[in-house]
CSV table of C-alpha atoms and ligand atoms in Angstrom, one decimal:
chain,number,residue,atom,x,y,z
A,1,UNK,CA,-42.1,-162.9,1.4
A,2,UNK,CA,-39.4,-161.2,1.7
A,3,UNK,CA,-35.6,-162.5,1.6
A,4,UNK,CA,-32.2,-161.0,0.3
A,5,UNK,CA,-32.6,-163.2,-1.9
A,6,UNK,CA,-35.2,-166.5,-2.9
A,7,UNK,CA,-36.8,-168.2,-5.6
A,8,UNK,CA,-40.0,-167.9,-6.8
A,9,UNK,CA,-42.1,-169.0,-9.2
A,10,UNK,CA,-39.4,-168.9,-12.1
A,11,UNK,CA,-38.2,-166.2,-11.5
A,12,UNK,CA,-35.5,-164.4,-8.6
A,13,UNK,CA,-36.6,-162.1,-6.5
A,14,UNK,CA,-34.2,-159.7,-4.6
A,15,UNK,CA,-34.5,-157.2,-2.2
A,16,UNK,CA,-33.4,-153.8,-4.2
A,17,UNK,CA,-30.6,-153.2,-1.4
A,18,UNK,CA,-30.4,-149.5,-3.4
A,19,UNK,CA,-33.6,-148.7,-2.3
A,20,UNK,CA,-32.6,-148.7,1.2
A,21,UNK,CA,-33.1,-147.9,4.0
A,22,UNK,CA,-35.9,-145.9,3.6
A,23,UNK,CA,-37.7,-147.8,1.6
A,24,UNK,CA,-38.1,-151.7,1.3
A,25,UNK,CA,-38.7,-153.2,-2.0
A,26,UNK,CA,-38.4,-156.2,-4.1
A,27,UNK,CA,-36.7,-157.4,-7.9
A,28,UNK,CA,-38.1,-159.3,-9.5
A,29,UNK,CA,-35.1,-160.8,-12.3
A,30,UNK,CA,-36.1,-163.0,-14.9
A,31,UNK,CA,-33.5,-162.5,-17.5
A,32,UNK,CA,-29.3,-162.8,-16.4
A,33,UNK,CA,-28.8,-159.9,-18.3
A,34,UNK,CA,-30.2,-158.0,-15.4
A,35,UNK,CA,-29.6,-160.3,-12.8
A,36,UNK,CA,-25.6,-158.8,-14.0
A,37,UNK,CA,-26.6,-155.7,-14.0
A,38,UNK,CA,-28.8,-156.1,-10.0
A,39,UNK,CA,-25.4,-157.6,-9.2
A,40,UNK,CA,-23.1,-154.5,-10.5
A,41,UNK,CA,-24.8,-151.7,-9.3
A,42,UNK,CA,-25.5,-153.8,-6.0
A,43,UNK,CA,-28.8,-154.1,-5.4
A,44,UNK,CA,-27.7,-157.7,-4.4
A,45,UNK,CA,-24.6,-157.6,-2.5
A,46,UNK,CA,-22.3,-159.4,0.3
A,47,UNK,CA,-20.1,-161.8,-1.2
A,48,UNK,CA,-22.6,-164.7,-0.4
A,49,UNK,CA,-25.5,-162.9,-0.7
A,50,UNK,CA,-24.5,-162.7,-4.4
A,51,UNK,CA,-23.5,-165.9,-4.4
A,52,UNK,CA,-26.7,-167.4,-3.6
A,53,UNK,CA,-28.0,-165.2,-7.0
A,54,UNK,CA,-25.7,-166.2,-9.1
A,55,UNK,CA,-27.1,-169.6,-9.0
A,56,UNK,CA,-30.3,-169.4,-9.1
A,57,UNK,CA,-28.4,-167.0,-12.0
A,58,UNK,CA,-27.2,-170.4,-13.6
A,59,UNK,CA,-30.9,-172.1,-13.7
A,60,UNK,CA,-32.1,-168.4,-15.4
A,61,UNK,CA,-29.4,-169.5,-17.7
A,62,UNK,CA,-31.0,-172.7,-18.4
A,63,UNK,CA,-34.1,-171.1,-18.7
A,64,UNK,CA,-33.1,-169.3,-21.8
A,65,UNK,CA,-30.2,-171.2,-23.2
A,66,UNK,CA,-30.8,-174.5,-23.4
A,67,UNK,CA,-27.0,-176.0,-22.2
A,68,UNK,CA,-27.1,-179.2,-25.1
A,69,UNK,CA,-28.3,-177.3,-27.4
A,70,UNK,CA,-26.7,-173.9,-27.1
A,71,UNK,CA,-23.3,-174.3,-25.2
A,72,UNK,CA,-21.7,-171.2,-26.9
A,73,UNK,CA,-24.7,-169.2,-25.6
A,74,UNK,CA,-25.0,-171.0,-22.5
A,75,UNK,CA,-21.1,-170.9,-21.5
A,76,UNK,CA,-22.1,-166.9,-22.5
A,77,UNK,CA,-24.2,-166.8,-19.8
A,78,UNK,CA,-22.5,-168.5,-17.2
A,79,UNK,CA,-18.9,-166.2,-17.8
A,80,UNK,CA,-21.4,-162.9,-17.1
A,81,UNK,CA,-22.1,-164.4,-14.0
A,82,UNK,CA,-19.0,-165.0,-12.6
A,83,UNK,CA,-17.3,-161.5,-14.3
A,84,UNK,CA,-20.4,-159.6,-12.4
A,85,UNK,CA,-17.8,-158.7,-9.8
A,86,UNK,CA,-14.4,-160.0,-9.5
A,87,UNK,CA,-13.1,-159.6,-6.6
A,88,UNK,CA,-16.5,-161.4,-3.9
A,89,UNK,CA,-14.8,-165.0,-5.2
A,90,UNK,CA,-18.4,-167.3,-4.0
A,91,UNK,CA,-19.8,-165.8,-6.6
A,92,UNK,CA,-18.0,-167.8,-9.4
A,93,UNK,CA,-17.5,-170.5,-6.7
A,94,UNK,CA,-21.1,-170.7,-6.3
A,95,UNK,CA,-22.3,-170.4,-10.6
A,96,UNK,CA,-19.3,-173.1,-10.9
A,97,UNK,CA,-21.4,-175.2,-7.8
A,98,UNK,CA,-24.7,-174.9,-10.0
A,99,UNK,CA,-22.9,-175.2,-13.5
A,100,UNK,CA,-21.5,-178.8,-12.1
A,101,UNK,CA,-24.8,-180.5,-11.9
A,102,UNK,CA,-26.3,-179.4,-14.8
A,103,UNK,CA,-26.7,-182.9,-16.3
A,104,UNK,CA,-29.2,-183.9,-14.0
A,105,UNK,CA,-31.4,-180.9,-15.9
A,106,UNK,CA,-33.6,-177.4,-14.9
A,107,UNK,CA,-34.8,-179.3,-11.6
A,108,UNK,CA,-31.3,-180.6,-10.6
A,109,UNK,CA,-30.1,-177.0,-10.9
A,110,UNK,CA,-32.7,-175.2,-9.1
A,111,UNK,CA,-32.2,-178.1,-6.0
A,112,UNK,CA,-28.5,-177.2,-6.0
A,113,UNK,CA,-28.5,-173.9,-5.5
A,114,UNK,CA,-32.1,-174.0,-3.1
A,115,UNK,CA,-28.7,-176.3,-1.5
A,116,UNK,CA,-27.0,-173.4,-1.5
A,117,UNK,CA,-28.7,-171.0,0.3
A,118,UNK,CA,-29.4,-173.4,2.9
A,119,UNK,CA,-26.3,-173.8,3.1
A,120,UNK,CA,-25.3,-170.1,3.4
A,121,UNK,CA,-27.9,-169.4,6.4
A,122,UNK,CA,-26.8,-173.3,8.2
A,123,UNK,CA,-23.2,-170.7,8.1
A,124,UNK,CA,-24.4,-167.5,9.1
A,125,UNK,CA,-25.6,-169.4,12.2
A,126,UNK,CA,-22.6,-171.0,13.2
A,127,UNK,CA,-20.5,-168.4,12.3
A,128,UNK,CA,-22.5,-165.5,14.8
A,129,UNK,CA,-22.1,-168.6,17.1
A,130,UNK,CA,-17.8,-169.3,17.3
A,131,UNK,CA,-17.5,-166.2,17.1
A,132,UNK,CA,-19.3,-164.6,20.2
A,133,UNK,CA,-17.4,-168.1,21.6
A,134,UNK,CA,-14.4,-167.1,20.5
A,135,UNK,CA,-14.7,-163.5,22.0
A,136,UNK,CA,-16.1,-164.1,25.4
A,137,UNK,CA,-12.6,-166.5,25.3
A,138,UNK,CA,-10.3,-162.9,23.9
A,139,UNK,CA,-12.0,-159.9,26.2
A,140,UNK,CA,-12.0,-160.1,29.6
A,141,UNK,CA,-15.0,-157.4,29.8
A,142,UNK,CA,-18.1,-159.0,30.7
A,143,UNK,CA,-20.4,-156.3,28.1
A,144,UNK,CA,-18.5,-155.6,24.5
A,145,UNK,CA,-17.9,-153.6,22.4
A,146,UNK,CA,-18.1,-153.7,19.1
A,147,UNK,CA,-17.2,-151.7,15.6
A,148,UNK,CA,-17.4,-153.5,12.1
A,149,UNK,CA,-17.0,-152.1,8.1
A,150,UNK,CA,-20.5,-152.3,6.2
A,151,UNK,CA,-22.4,-154.2,6.0
A,152,UNK,CA,-22.6,-158.2,6.5
A,153,UNK,CA,-25.2,-159.4,7.6
A,154,UNK,CA,-28.2,-161.2,6.8
A,155,UNK,CA,-28.5,-158.5,3.6
A,156,UNK,CA,-25.2,-159.6,2.5
A,157,UNK,CA,-25.7,-163.3,3.2
A,158,UNK,CA,-29.2,-164.4,3.3
A,159,UNK,CA,-30.4,-164.3,6.8
A,160,UNK,CA,-27.6,-163.2,9.9
A,161,UNK,CA,-25.0,-162.5,7.9
A,162,UNK,CA,-21.5,-163.0,9.0
A,163,UNK,CA,-19.1,-160.7,11.6
A,164,UNK,CA,-22.9,-158.7,12.0
A,165,UNK,CA,-23.9,-162.1,13.2
A,166,UNK,CA,-21.1,-162.8,15.7
A,167,UNK,CA,-22.0,-158.7,16.5
A,168,UNK,CA,-26.3,-159.9,17.0
A,169,UNK,CA,-25.2,-163.2,18.7
A,170,UNK,CA,-23.8,-161.3,21.3
A,171,UNK,CA,-26.9,-159.4,21.6
A,172,UNK,CA,-29.0,-162.2,21.9
A,173,UNK,CA,-26.6,-163.8,24.8
A,174,UNK,CA,-26.9,-160.3,26.6
A,175,UNK,CA,-22.6,-159.7,26.3
A,176,UNK,CA,-23.8,-156.4,23.7
A,177,UNK,CA,-22.5,-153.2,25.4
A,178,UNK,CA,-22.9,-151.4,21.8
A,179,UNK,CA,-22.2,-151.7,18.2
A,180,UNK,CA,-19.6,-148.7,15.6
A,181,UNK,CA,-21.5,-150.0,12.5
A,182,UNK,CA,-18.5,-147.0,9.9
A,183,UNK,CA,-20.1,-145.2,7.5
A,184,UNK,CA,-18.4,-146.9,4.5
A,185,UNK,CA,-17.8,-144.7,1.5
A,186,UNK,CA,-19.0,-144.5,-0.7
A,187,UNK,CA,-21.6,-146.2,-0.7
A,188,UNK,CA,-23.0,-145.6,2.4
A,189,UNK,CA,-23.0,-150.4,3.4
A,190,UNK,CA,-23.2,-149.3,6.8
A,191,UNK,CA,-24.5,-145.9,7.2
A,192,UNK,CA,-27.7,-147.4,5.7
A,193,UNK,CA,-28.1,-151.5,5.8
A,194,UNK,CA,-25.4,-151.8,8.8
A,195,UNK,CA,-27.9,-149.1,11.0
A,196,UNK,CA,-31.4,-150.9,9.8
A,197,UNK,CA,-30.3,-154.4,10.1
A,198,UNK,CA,-29.2,-153.2,13.9
A,199,UNK,CA,-32.7,-151.4,14.6
A,200,UNK,CA,-34.3,-154.5,13.2
A,201,UNK,CA,-33.0,-156.7,16.0
A,202,UNK,CA,-32.7,-153.7,18.8
A,203,UNK,CA,-29.1,-154.2,18.6
A,204,UNK,CA,-27.8,-150.2,21.2
A,205,UNK,CA,-25.1,-149.0,18.6
A,206,UNK,CA,-23.5,-145.8,17.4
A,207,UNK,CA,-23.0,-144.9,13.7
A,208,UNK,CA,-19.3,-143.0,13.3
A,209,UNK,CA,-18.1,-142.3,10.2
A,210,UNK,CA,-14.8,-144.7,9.1
A,211,UNK,CA,-12.2,-141.4,9.2
A,212,UNK,CA,-13.6,-142.0,13.0
A,213,UNK,CA,-13.0,-145.8,13.7
A,214,UNK,CA,-8.9,-145.9,14.0
A,215,UNK,CA,-9.0,-143.0,16.8
A,216,UNK,CA,-12.3,-144.9,18.4
A,217,UNK,CA,-10.1,-147.7,19.0
A,218,UNK,CA,-7.3,-145.9,19.7
A,219,UNK,CA,-8.8,-144.2,22.4
A,220,UNK,CA,-9.3,-147.2,24.6
A,221,UNK,CA,-13.6,-147.5,23.4
A,222,UNK,CA,-13.6,-150.9,20.9
A,223,UNK,CA,-13.1,-153.9,21.7
A,224,UNK,CA,-13.0,-155.9,19.5
A,225,UNK,CA,-13.6,-155.2,14.8
A,226,UNK,CA,-15.4,-157.5,13.0
A,227,UNK,CA,-15.2,-157.5,9.7
A,228,UNK,CA,-16.5,-160.0,6.7
A,229,UNK,CA,-14.3,-161.2,3.5
A,230,UNK,CA,-14.1,-161.6,0.1
A,231,UNK,CA,-12.1,-163.7,-0.9
A,232,UNK,CA,-9.8,-165.0,1.5
A,233,UNK,CA,-6.3,-166.6,0.4
A,234,UNK,CA,-5.0,-169.5,1.3
A,235,UNK,CA,-2.0,-168.3,3.3
A,236,UNK,CA,-5.0,-165.7,5.1
A,237,UNK,CA,-4.2,-162.8,3.5
A,238,UNK,CA,-8.4,-160.9,3.3
A,239,UNK,CA,-10.0,-159.2,1.0
A,240,UNK,CA,-13.1,-156.3,2.1
A,241,UNK,CA,-14.2,-153.5,1.9
A,242,UNK,CA,-12.4,-150.7,1.6
A,243,UNK,CA,-11.3,-149.8,4.9
A,244,UNK,CA,-10.4,-152.9,6.6
A,245,UNK,CA,-7.3,-152.7,6.4
A,246,UNK,CA,-6.6,-149.1,8.2
A,247,UNK,CA,-8.9,-150.9,11.4
A,248,UNK,CA,-6.5,-153.1,10.9
A,249,UNK,CA,-3.9,-150.9,11.1
A,250,UNK,CA,-5.1,-149.7,14.2
A,251,UNK,CA,-6.0,-152.6,16.0
A,252,UNK,CA,-2.6,-154.3,15.6
A,253,UNK,CA,-0.9,-150.6,17.2
A,254,UNK,CA,-3.0,-150.7,20.4
A,255,UNK,CA,-4.0,-155.3,21.1
A,256,UNK,CA,-7.3,-154.8,19.8
A,257,UNK,CA,-8.7,-158.1,18.9
A,258,UNK,CA,-9.2,-158.1,14.6
A,259,UNK,CA,-11.5,-160.6,14.1
A,260,UNK,CA,-12.5,-162.2,9.8
A,261,UNK,CA,-15.7,-163.4,9.9
A,262,UNK,CA,-16.5,-165.6,6.5
A,263,UNK,CA,-18.0,-168.7,5.2
A,264,UNK,CA,-15.8,-171.8,3.9
A,265,UNK,CA,-17.1,-170.4,1.4
A,266,UNK,CA,-15.2,-167.1,0.5
A,267,UNK,CA,-11.6,-168.3,1.0
A,268,UNK,CA,-10.6,-169.6,-1.7
A,269,UNK,CA,-7.8,-172.9,-1.7
A,270,UNK,CA,-6.0,-171.6,-5.4
A,271,UNK,CA,-5.2,-168.3,-5.1
A,272,UNK,CA,-2.6,-167.8,-2.8
A,273,UNK,CA,-2.1,-164.4,-0.5
A,274,UNK,CA,-3.5,-161.2,-1.3
A,275,UNK,CA,-1.6,-159.5,-3.7
A,276,UNK,CA,-3.4,-162.0,-5.8
A,277,UNK,CA,-6.7,-160.7,-5.4
A,278,UNK,CA,-8.5,-159.3,-8.1
A,279,UNK,CA,-9.1,-155.5,-6.5
A,280,UNK,CA,-12.5,-154.0,-8.1
A,281,UNK,CA,-12.3,-150.7,-9.3
A,282,UNK,CA,-15.8,-148.6,-9.4
A,283,UNK,CA,-17.0,-145.2,-10.8
A,284,UNK,CA,-15.0,-142.1,-9.7
A,285,UNK,CA,-18.8,-141.0,-10.5
A,286,UNK,CA,-19.4,-143.3,-7.2
A,287,UNK,CA,-16.5,-141.3,-5.3
A,288,UNK,CA,-17.5,-137.8,-6.7
A,289,UNK,CA,-21.1,-138.1,-6.3
A,290,UNK,CA,-24.2,-139.6,-4.4
A,291,UNK,CA,-26.9,-140.7,-6.7
A,292,UNK,CA,-27.6,-137.6,-8.2
A,293,UNK,CA,-25.8,-135.3,-5.7
A,294,UNK,CA,-22.6,-133.5,-7.4
A,295,UNK,CA,-20.5,-132.8,-4.4
A,296,UNK,CA,-16.5,-132.1,-6.5
A,297,UNK,CA,-16.0,-129.9,-8.8
A,298,UNK,CA,-17.5,-130.7,-12.6
A,299,UNK,CA,-14.4,-133.0,-14.0
A,300,UNK,CA,-12.9,-133.8,-10.9
A,301,UNK,CA,-10.3,-137.1,-10.6
A,302,UNK,CA,-11.3,-139.9,-8.9
A,303,UNK,CA,-9.9,-143.0,-7.0
A,304,UNK,CA,-12.4,-145.7,-6.6
A,305,UNK,CA,-10.8,-149.3,-5.2
A,306,UNK,CA,-14.5,-151.0,-3.9
A,307,UNK,CA,-11.7,-153.9,-1.9
A,308,UNK,CA,-8.3,-153.4,0.1
A,309,UNK,CA,-6.1,-156.7,1.2
A,310,UNK,CA,-4.9,-157.7,4.8
A,311,UNK,CA,-2.5,-159.4,5.5
A,312,UNK,CA,-3.1,-162.3,7.8
A,313,UNK,CA,0.0,-161.2,9.9
A,314,UNK,CA,-2.8,-158.3,11.9
A,315,UNK,CA,-5.7,-160.4,11.5
A,316,UNK,CA,-6.3,-162.7,15.3
A,317,UNK,CA,-8.8,-164.8,13.6
A,318,UNK,CA,-10.3,-166.0,11.3
A,319,UNK,CA,-13.7,-167.5,11.9
A,320,UNK,CA,-15.8,-169.0,9.5
A,321,UNK,CA,-18.3,-171.7,9.9
A,322,UNK,CA,-16.5,-175.0,11.1
A,323,UNK,CA,-13.4,-173.6,12.6
A,324,UNK,CA,-12.2,-170.3,13.9
A,325,UNK,CA,-8.4,-170.5,12.9
A,326,UNK,CA,-6.0,-168.8,14.8
A,327,UNK,CA,-4.1,-167.0,12.3
A,328,UNK,CA,-1.7,-165.1,15.4
A,329,UNK,CA,-0.2,-168.6,16.2
A,330,UNK,CA,0.6,-168.6,12.8
A,331,UNK,CA,-1.9,-171.4,10.8
A,332,UNK,CA,-3.6,-170.5,8.1
A,333,UNK,CA,-6.1,-171.1,6.6
A,334,UNK,CA,-5.5,-173.8,3.7
B,401,LIG,O1,-19.3,-154.4,-2.4
B,401,LIG,P1,-20.0,-155.1,-1.5
B,401,LIG,O2,-20.8,-154.2,-0.5
B,401,LIG,O3,-20.2,-156.5,-1.5
B,401,LIG,O4,-19.0,-154.9,-0.2
B,401,LIG,C1,-18.9,-155.9,0.5
B,401,LIG,C2,-17.9,-156.2,2.1
B,401,LIG,O5,-17.4,-156.3,1.6
B,401,LIG,C3,-18.7,-157.9,3.1
B,401,LIG,O6,-17.5,-157.3,3.8
B,401,LIG,C4,-18.8,-159.1,2.6
B,401,LIG,O7,-18.7,-159.5,1.2
B,401,LIG,C5,-19.2,-160.0,3.3
B,401,LIG,S1,-20.1,-160.2,3.1
B,401,LIG,C6,-20.7,-161.0,4.1
């Protein structure tokens, strides 16, 4: 079976997203150390998917270090999982959720991790339906042109996704005229992964460079902008892939609805506002080149924030798997 992330006979199996779209390969992860490395290099990525990977990672940790006879070693492994990426709150939330049931043994922990995976699948379907219903209310045109950034499909969750699940649902309802995935520099999740998923669902799309996003919005070519989130603060400020904020600004300037789509597991009630969200800074090498190709001169310094924060004031609504938070009417997620 090929799926984004699942447990199989004592190990976690992941689609290696660094190899897509040209190679569909599965990685078998048997240790916490290799899980942490897979999360850091984005073999598994997207907030809900790394949450599920982290949940199974706790089971790996129990196999490696018995929490009752080697509690310090076990805690160290759990902290390494939580710290693998800092911005997506799903990772730490899901690790803690499984850690809370370790008293029942490895079987109980595995059952909890499987329940988390099933919950993300249920959530993706619900977000797709709620988001598509909302767009029907917000956009008069029967045929929708939807812009999106990064990859928020089944690869970023387990199935269907968040923002991309809404696009898929619109397509299944015969309402999608065209999707505009942004390429998503520097790691090209849009160009490599979202296009691959759109092809699989046979949805019409045109890939555009990131800097074309605001221009297409301003030229009336976009009916709705949809983005996922890695962490939603209590006040609705939302962290997502770098470049999301500029789409929100352009959407506001041209009165195009801008929607954040994310499961409840991404809402972080402990984070009051966006400025409290830690933004992951990644390697300069990702900006100065791609893979083994270097395009900036040797030694050129770079800055590589992986995420930005869109203030709630620029978001029309936040669609979760349970509700629509109308931020434009002053509603807040927590
Ligand atoms: O760095 P990535 O590829 O993990 O970034 C992912 C995103 O920014 C997604 O939009 C976000 O995790 C929501 S995915 C359903």
